[in-house]
């Protein structure tokens, strides 16, 4: 039998891996089972964090490359958005014993800013220590996708993202980083997400169910 408890689930992976789709599917399934859950995302999730998200994504598409954010400005914006998100949405929901499903979290900063852009990991770890406190995901799903499937999915999108035109090597590096982060961690699940059938959503629900006893 399900007993209400704070539970934090994160989906990670490169663009086009299907994490937004899978997190929505999981959210709907939990709702169907009358589980008190919220679905949120990073960067974003609150009014102020969504404003910061727009700023980050807008900068990427700005034509004047001289005025582009420095990588530390960019990183600080992700972290600022995260701080607002944690204070105003994630922690209050967990305090109310809700299930929080989040599309991206701290591992995206490690994969993109640290491994991808070579931002100093200590800089990020120090800020994370301050803004996370004892907040840790209970489960992290890392969705792994072939480059071909990812590109096919991205081509279908109307709104473009900053990394939607990623180079092959950036994509491969980011995916490798997610897998490296996930390796040997008990609460991380690396799941193949290249095909478009229902098996993945069932697998994810099974894993969540084992923890929540729905
Ligand atoms: P999305 O594709 O999940 O909407 O995320 C927006 C973009 O932000 C995506 O290209 C990955 C990037 N990102 C980072 O570079 N660092 C971070 O810490 C987060 C949360 C996202």
CSV table of C-alpha atoms in Angstrom, one decimal, residues 8-13 19 40-44 53 78-79 81-87 89-91 94 100-113 124 128-129 131-142 178 181 187-188:
chain,number,residue,atom,x,y,z
A,8,UNK,CA,12.2,13.3,-5.6
A,9,UNK,CA,12.5,11.8,-9.1
A,10,UNK,CA,14.8,13.3,-11.8
A,11,UNK,CA,15.1,12.7,-15.5
A,12,UNK,CA,18.4,13.4,-17.2
A,13,UNK,CA,19.8,13.0,-20.7
A,19,UNK,CA,13.0,12.8,-20.9
A,40,UNK,CA,8.5,20.5,-13.0
A,41,UNK,CA,11.7,21.3,-15.0
A,42,UNK,CA,15.1,23.0,-15.0
A,43,UNK,CA,16.0,25.6,-15.8
A,44,UNK,CA,12.6,26.9,-14.9
A,53,UNK,CA,15.5,30.3,-18.5
A,78,UNK,CA,21.4,28.1,-14.2
A,79,UNK,CA,22.3,28.1,-10.5
A,81,UNK,CA,17.2,29.6,-11.5
A,82,UNK,CA,17.9,26.4,-9.4
A,83,UNK,CA,18.0,28.3,-6.1
A,84,UNK,CA,14.6,29.9,-6.8
A,85,UNK,CA,13.2,26.6,-7.9
A,86,UNK,CA,14.4,24.7,-4.8
A,87,UNK,CA,13.2,27.4,-2.4
A,89,UNK,CA,8.8,24.8,-5.5
A,90,UNK,CA,10.8,21.6,-4.8
A,91,UNK,CA,11.3,21.9,-1.1
A,94,UNK,CA,8.6,17.6,-0.6
A,100,UNK,CA,8.3,15.7,-7.3
A,101,UNK,CA,9.2,14.8,-10.9
A,102,UNK,CA,11.9,17.1,-12.3
A,103,UNK,CA,13.0,17.3,-16.0
A,104,UNK,CA,16.8,17.9,-15.5
A,105,UNK,CA,18.6,18.8,-12.3
A,106,UNK,CA,22.2,19.1,-11.0
A,107,UNK,CA,23.7,16.4,-13.3
A,108,UNK,CA,22.8,18.6,-16.3
A,109,UNK,CA,25.1,21.2,-14.9
A,110,UNK,CA,27.9,18.7,-14.5
A,111,UNK,CA,27.4,17.3,-18.0
A,112,UNK,CA,27.1,20.6,-19.9
A,113,UNK,CA,28.9,23.2,-17.8
A,124,UNK,CA,29.7,24.7,-8.9
A,128,UNK,CA,25.4,23.6,-4.8
A,129,UNK,CA,26.4,22.9,-1.2
A,131,UNK,CA,21.6,26.0,-2.2
A,132,UNK,CA,20.9,22.2,-2.0
A,133,UNK,CA,21.4,21.6,1.7
A,134,UNK,CA,20.4,18.0,2.2
A,135,UNK,CA,18.3,17.8,-1.0
A,136,UNK,CA,19.1,14.8,-3.0
A,137,UNK,CA,17.0,13.0,-5.7
A,138,UNK,CA,15.7,9.6,-4.6
A,139,UNK,CA,15.8,8.3,-8.1
A,140,UNK,CA,17.5,9.5,-11.3
A,141,UNK,CA,16.6,8.1,-14.7
A,142,UNK,CA,19.3,8.8,-17.3
A,178,UNK,CA,25.6,11.5,-17.9
A,181,UNK,CA,27.9,10.3,-13.4
A,187,UNK,CA,19.6,5.2,-7.2
A,188,UNK,CA,20.6,5.9,-10.8
